[in-house]
Amino acid sequence: MSPFLFWIFVAIMLVFAIGVIANRSPVASALSLVVSFLALAGLYVSLDAFFLGAIQVLVYGGAVMVLFLFIIMLLDLKAERMRKVNSAAVLGGLVVILLFVKILFDVSYGFQGGVAQFPALTQTPQGDAWYIGMTLFRQYNLPLQVVGTLILVASIGVVILSKRELK
Amino acid sequence: MNAAPWIILFSPLIGAAMIVLATEKFKRISSYISVAAVAISFVLSVSVFRGEDGSAGFTWIDLGSFQVKIGYVINELTKLMLLVVSGVGLLIHIYSIGYMAEDKGRSRYFAGLSLFMFSMLGIVLANNFIMMFIFWELVGVSSYILIGHWFERSSAADAANKAFLVNRLGDFGFMLGILLVWNTTGSVMFDEIGQRWTSSATSPLVLTLAPLLIFCGAVGKSAQFPLHVWLPDAMEGPTPVSALIHAATMVAAGVFMLARTFFLFVPSVTALNVVLWIGLLTSLLAALMATQQDDIKRVLAYSTLSQLALMIAAMGLEAPQAGMFHLFTHASFKALLFLGAGSVIIGLHHEQNIWQMGGLRQKMPVTFWTFLVGTLALIGCPPFAGFWSKDGILAAALGHQNIPAFIAIACVTFLTAYYMSRLFVVTFFGETRSDTAAHAHESPMVMTIPLVLLAIPSTIAGFPAVVSIFYKVPEHEGAVAAVVVSSIAFLTGAISGFLLYREKAKDPIDIPLFENRFYIDQMYEVLVKWTQDLLANVSGFVDRWIIDGGFVRGTGRAAWGFGFALRFLQIGNLQAYAFLFGVGVVLLLYFILFGAS
Amino acid sequence: MVTLNDYLIASGLLFAVGFAGVLLRRNIIIIFMALELMLNAANLSLVGFSRYNVQNGLPDYNAQVLVFFIITVAAAEVAVGLAIIVALFRAKQTTHLEDLNTLKF
């Protein structure tokens, strides 16, 4: 993928991610998050992970964010009023973030292997959905079943947690 | 191995053990056992005297590099001292049967007396420092037991404590001296030290310090200044005890020890001078104090202090033979004087103040005549024993060309004559000054016979013919000058005492300084109190603030403080938790990826 | 040419943005969304490494299966978390973080 496209997608992703955390209104935040996820799906595709890109859009954008918006609408959350800012906490948080970014850059520029070109893919005759499926059902069958059970448990939990008190 | 010295040593111990274990209730039997034990020791001492010199011993404690040997050494010094100790001891034991006839604690008394004989004979026979030190301490214990015999009287109990504690001070210096000598020469046997001393003690500090430390022991035991304060108070014990221990034998142990270890003092002029001047100072002080005392036993106690100091001074004048000669004669006449005083005290039903006595010349004739003999011997009137021995010391001073010492000894002679004639005149002459004096009568024979027996050596022990049987006293130049000066001194003293105190009902001269013993006791009391308060305050401070406040409470407070500080980390603020989480992650990454700095 | 380092830096920056959101916002829902950002940043770096480790001409699909699982579990977690927030909102009538804090200091 050409660097130009790559950096555009990264820019979109980061800008809208900042939009998520900077917006006053929860709805605006949720919609920014959707856009960020789409850009991320684009990055997946640029890495030849087509199946995952599709899953990202479908699951995250289609299910998770819909759920978020649904809850925001349910609770009828208004834009947040400004409260007194604890400047010491904000400052501390920013310092930690900046330190983390600094470590990130130091690590990346020390990682020699990371400047090599991606090796070429020589064969994908069946498409990666087939390969992922085979890996999933052959080698990771047990984790698959476990995750399935986890989702079942989560659904039951959600129903119980959001029950109103029975009078 | 010659068994006689061992029997001499252990016979009184066995006697004491028998009394304590078996015959506590049978007081008469206890007294006989004790006398028998001492008699055995005396008889064997005579046979040892006529026997050979020698030395033997065995190892009592063997820890490899550290060994404690118990042994005896018989030489001229030992033979003489054995005779003195066991002979005078035997006479006093017999006298005690009469003196303590009505005392309820007689068994305890005789057991203590036998223990004392055992300890004293141990000192005399010892051939090494450690054994001597062991018996030295034992003598102190016996003295404590005997001074405090009438312990129901708080003054007696206090006096016993005082004697023991003051002795302990001297013994501490003695122990340091023994350790120093041991360290320098590698041995504690007297003969080995004597051979090795001049070659191993190379630094002048050791040469002076070791004898001075050893001298501390003599200062304590023989009651020299500044540790003299216990001896007058020791008069709280029964009079025979005062006679035996505090006149004839125990206090002489210090002088004996100096004679035994004199080879340590010879190389050091400083040590000899210190010994000399402490002796002279004590002698003068004690003589001055004696002139104002009203208790018959106290006068004799100060007189003992003074005479002992003369013996110590003789050691300082490098004349140990003169000192031992005086010890020999002093033992007999001082014991005689004390036993005579005891006779007077018993005759007057335990009255001790001389101003309550008087006119006893007719009432107690045997006591009167023997006391006269003892007094004349003490003040140095020829031909009695004291004259010869005191002259020996004066001559030694002249021979050493030490004129200040000579003058000091002459002054002491004058004062001795003065206070003894004061004592004699007030006690025995004049009218009777109290009822008890009027009803006095002579003591029983069991008490007067020892008096007579002691009067014999007091008279003849000074004659050169007699002396040469026992002992060799070297000639000194200037002996004639010494005779003249001492005669003038004692005559003036005796006559002035006689004239001043004749026919007097109370003391015409009153010098509070002497009477209160130069206030030395009071000074010590203040000093001890001040030291104890200081120590108590320092200890209290350290305990309260440093140990309790600093360590104990400090640890508690530190733990509490930590807990308080850490509490702020968990206050329920979600974002605070996340923040700390982030800090932790960043730090962890930094240390893992870039290594700890 | 785009290298692995670029993808990793992008992932790291996304993670930093998410972490900043957790630290600095006080609305529960927004914090939750920032949490999702962090998960996705991890996914991106996983996919990057998957493409990088090529075996037999194929990318390493183990990482992609892991991403699959992460997405699944994240979805379940969102569901449960939002249910809790709904229950909390019914009790406290607020989504502001400071009002939800009942732990005494």
PDB file of N, CA and C in Angstrom, chain B residues 1-15 36-45 47-48 58 72 74 82 86 117-118 121-122 125:
ATOM      1  N   MET B   1      55.523 -35.195  99.582  1.00  0.00           N
ATOM      2  CA  MET B   1      55.211 -33.780  99.779  1.00  0.00           C
ATOM      3  C   MET B   1      54.969 -33.538 101.254  1.00  0.00           C
ATOM      4  N   ASN B   2      55.515 -32.467 101.714  1.00  0.00           N
ATOM      5  CA  ASN B   2      55.368 -32.118 103.114  1.00  0.00           C
ATOM      6  C   ASN B   2      53.904 -31.791 103.401  1.00  0.00           C
ATOM      7  N   ALA B   3      53.325 -32.517 104.325  1.00  0.00           N
ATOM      8  CA  ALA B   3      51.882 -32.328 104.552  1.00  0.00           C
ATOM      9  C   ALA B   3      51.599 -31.214 105.522  1.00  0.00           C
ATOM     10  N   ALA B   4      52.626 -30.769 106.270  1.00  0.00           N
ATOM     11  CA  ALA B   4      52.348 -29.801 107.351  1.00  0.00           C
ATOM     12  C   ALA B   4      51.689 -28.525 106.846  1.00  0.00           C
ATOM     13  N   PRO B   5      52.204 -27.881 105.790  1.00  0.00           N
ATOM     14  CA  PRO B   5      51.546 -26.648 105.366  1.00  0.00           C
ATOM     15  C   PRO B   5      50.076 -26.869 104.994  1.00  0.00           C
ATOM     16  N   TRP B   6      49.767 -28.002 104.361  1.00  0.00           N
ATOM     17  CA  TRP B   6      48.369 -28.219 103.990  1.00  0.00           C
ATOM     18  C   TRP B   6      47.483 -28.354 105.211  1.00  0.00           C
ATOM     19  N   ILE B   7      48.008 -29.066 106.228  1.00  0.00           N
ATOM     20  CA  ILE B   7      47.201 -29.227 107.436  1.00  0.00           C
ATOM     21  C   ILE B   7      47.003 -27.878 108.113  1.00  0.00           C
ATOM     22  N   ILE B   8      48.087 -27.080 108.144  1.00  0.00           N
ATOM     23  CA  ILE B   8      47.968 -25.752 108.750  1.00  0.00           C
ATOM     24  C   ILE B   8      46.858 -24.979 108.057  1.00  0.00           C
ATOM     25  N   LEU B   9      46.843 -25.089 106.732  1.00  0.00           N
ATOM     26  CA  LEU B   9      45.878 -24.293 105.977  1.00  0.00           C
ATOM     27  C   LEU B   9      44.455 -24.798 106.175  1.00  0.00           C
ATOM     28  N   PHE B  10      44.268 -26.094 106.064  1.00  0.00           N
ATOM     29  CA  PHE B  10      42.904 -26.593 105.990  1.00  0.00           C
ATOM     30  C   PHE B  10      42.288 -26.930 107.333  1.00  0.00           C
ATOM     31  N   SER B  11      43.092 -27.000 108.388  1.00  0.00           N
ATOM     32  CA  SER B  11      42.510 -27.362 109.679  1.00  0.00           C
ATOM     33  C   SER B  11      41.443 -26.359 110.132  1.00  0.00           C
ATOM     34  N   PRO B  12      41.674 -25.020 110.037  1.00  0.00           N
ATOM     35  CA  PRO B  12      40.582 -24.130 110.442  1.00  0.00           C
ATOM     36  C   PRO B  12      39.372 -24.243 109.536  1.00  0.00           C
ATOM     37  N   LEU B  13      39.595 -24.542 108.238  1.00  0.00           N
ATOM     38  CA  LEU B  13      38.448 -24.660 107.342  1.00  0.00           C
ATOM     39  C   LEU B  13      37.576 -25.832 107.755  1.00  0.00           C
ATOM     40  N   ILE B  14      38.231 -26.942 108.087  1.00  0.00           N
ATOM     41  CA  ILE B  14      37.461 -28.103 108.520  1.00  0.00           C
ATOM     42  C   ILE B  14      36.731 -27.767 109.817  1.00  0.00           C
ATOM     43  N   GLY B  15      37.413 -27.019 110.680  1.00  0.00           N
ATOM     44  CA  GLY B  15      36.750 -26.612 111.925  1.00  0.00           C
ATOM     45  C   GLY B  15      35.501 -25.788 111.633  1.00  0.00           C
ATOM     46  N   ALA B  36      40.614 -25.758 118.979  1.00  0.00           N
ATOM     47  CA  ALA B  36      41.447 -26.915 118.650  1.00  0.00           C
ATOM     48  C   ALA B  36      42.050 -26.778 117.266  1.00  0.00           C
ATOM     49  N   ALA B  37      41.246 -26.319 116.307  1.00  0.00           N
ATOM     50  CA  ALA B  37      41.760 -26.187 114.937  1.00  0.00           C
ATOM     51  C   ALA B  37      42.946 -25.232 114.899  1.00  0.00           C
ATOM     52  N   VAL B  38      42.787 -24.092 115.574  1.00  0.00           N
ATOM     53  CA  VAL B  38      43.876 -23.120 115.570  1.00  0.00           C
ATOM     54  C   VAL B  38      45.088 -23.657 116.311  1.00  0.00           C
ATOM     55  N   ALA B  39      44.845 -24.412 117.366  1.00  0.00           N
ATOM     56  CA  ALA B  39      45.983 -24.977 118.116  1.00  0.00           C
ATOM     57  C   ALA B  39      46.786 -25.912 117.221  1.00  0.00           C
ATOM     58  N   ILE B  40      46.076 -26.719 116.443  1.00  0.00           N
ATOM     59  CA  ILE B  40      46.782 -27.619 115.508  1.00  0.00           C
ATOM     60  C   ILE B  40      47.635 -26.805 114.553  1.00  0.00           C
ATOM     61  N   SER B  41      47.013 -25.733 114.020  1.00  0.00           N
ATOM     62  CA  SER B  41      47.774 -24.907 113.081  1.00  0.00           C
ATOM     63  C   SER B  41      48.994 -24.310 113.750  1.00  0.00           C
ATOM     64  N   PHE B  42      48.845 -23.888 115.025  1.00  0.00           N
ATOM     65  CA  PHE B  42      49.978 -23.253 115.683  1.00  0.00           C
ATOM     66  C   PHE B  42      51.104 -24.238 115.898  1.00  0.00           C
ATOM     67  N   VAL B  43      50.747 -25.420 116.382  1.00  0.00           N
ATOM     68  CA  VAL B  43      51.792 -26.411 116.667  1.00  0.00           C
ATOM     69  C   VAL B  43      52.542 -26.745 115.385  1.00  0.00           C
ATOM     70  N   LEU B  44      51.798 -26.955 114.313  1.00  0.00           N
ATOM     71  CA  LEU B  44      52.465 -27.281 113.053  1.00  0.00           C
ATOM     72  C   LEU B  44      53.268 -26.104 112.526  1.00  0.00           C
ATOM     73  N   SER B  45      52.810 -24.878 112.823  1.00  0.00           N
ATOM     74  CA  SER B  45      53.603 -23.720 112.384  1.00  0.00           C
ATOM     75  C   SER B  45      54.951 -23.707 113.070  1.00  0.00           C
ATOM     76  N   SER B  47      56.572 -26.297 114.025  1.00  0.00           N
ATOM     77  CA  SER B  47      57.421 -27.326 113.415  1.00  0.00           C
ATOM     78  C   SER B  47      57.884 -26.885 112.035  1.00  0.00           C
ATOM     79  N   VAL B  48      57.031 -26.189 111.305  1.00  0.00           N
ATOM     80  CA  VAL B  48      57.443 -25.676 109.991  1.00  0.00           C
ATOM     81  C   VAL B  48      58.558 -24.659 110.167  1.00  0.00           C
ATOM     82  N   PHE B  58      49.635 -27.721  93.580  1.00  0.00           N
ATOM     83  CA  PHE B  58      48.933 -28.511  92.592  1.00  0.00           C
ATOM     84  C   PHE B  58      48.063 -27.566  91.773  1.00  0.00           C
ATOM     85  N   TYR B  72      52.031 -23.618  98.174  1.00  0.00           N
ATOM     86  CA  TYR B  72      52.621 -22.853  99.271  1.00  0.00           C
ATOM     87  C   TYR B  72      54.094 -22.637  99.009  1.00  0.00           C
ATOM     88  N   ILE B  74      57.482 -21.802 101.463  1.00  0.00           N
ATOM     89  CA  ILE B  74      57.990 -21.628 102.829  1.00  0.00           C
ATOM     90  C   ILE B  74      59.335 -20.958 102.719  1.00  0.00           C
ATOM     91  N   LEU B  82      53.610 -17.082 109.716  1.00  0.00           N
ATOM     92  CA  LEU B  82      52.781 -18.196 110.200  1.00  0.00           C
ATOM     93  C   LEU B  82      52.740 -18.197 111.718  1.00  0.00           C
ATOM     94  N   SER B  86      49.167 -17.633 113.560  1.00  0.00           N
ATOM     95  CA  SER B  86      48.560 -18.724 114.330  1.00  0.00           C
ATOM     96  C   SER B  86      48.743 -18.518 115.820  1.00  0.00           C
ATOM     97  N   MET B 117      40.783 -17.540 109.935  1.00  0.00           N
ATOM     98  CA  MET B 117      42.121 -18.137 110.081  1.00  0.00           C
ATOM     99  C   MET B 117      42.522 -18.851 108.800  1.00  0.00           C
ATOM    100  N   PHE B 118      41.559 -19.592 108.230  1.00  0.00           N
ATOM    101  CA  PHE B 118      41.829 -20.293 106.967  1.00  0.00           C
ATOM    102  C   PHE B 118      42.260 -19.306 105.885  1.00  0.00           C
ATOM    103  N   LEU B 121      45.762 -17.644 106.656  1.00  0.00           N
ATOM    104  CA  LEU B 121      46.868 -18.575 106.441  1.00  0.00           C
ATOM    105  C   LEU B 121      47.066 -18.821 104.945  1.00  0.00           C
ATOM    106  N   GLY B 122      45.959 -18.773 104.180  1.00  0.00           N
ATOM    107  CA  GLY B 122      46.083 -18.922 102.732  1.00  0.00           C
ATOM    108  C   GLY B 122      46.908 -17.798 102.132  1.00  0.00           C
ATOM    109  N   LEU B 125      50.583 -18.379 103.034  1.00  0.00           N
ATOM    110  CA  LEU B 125      51.250 -19.508 102.382  1.00  0.00           C
ATOM    111  C   LEU B 125      51.300 -19.374 100.873  1.00  0.00           C
TER     112      LEU B 125
END
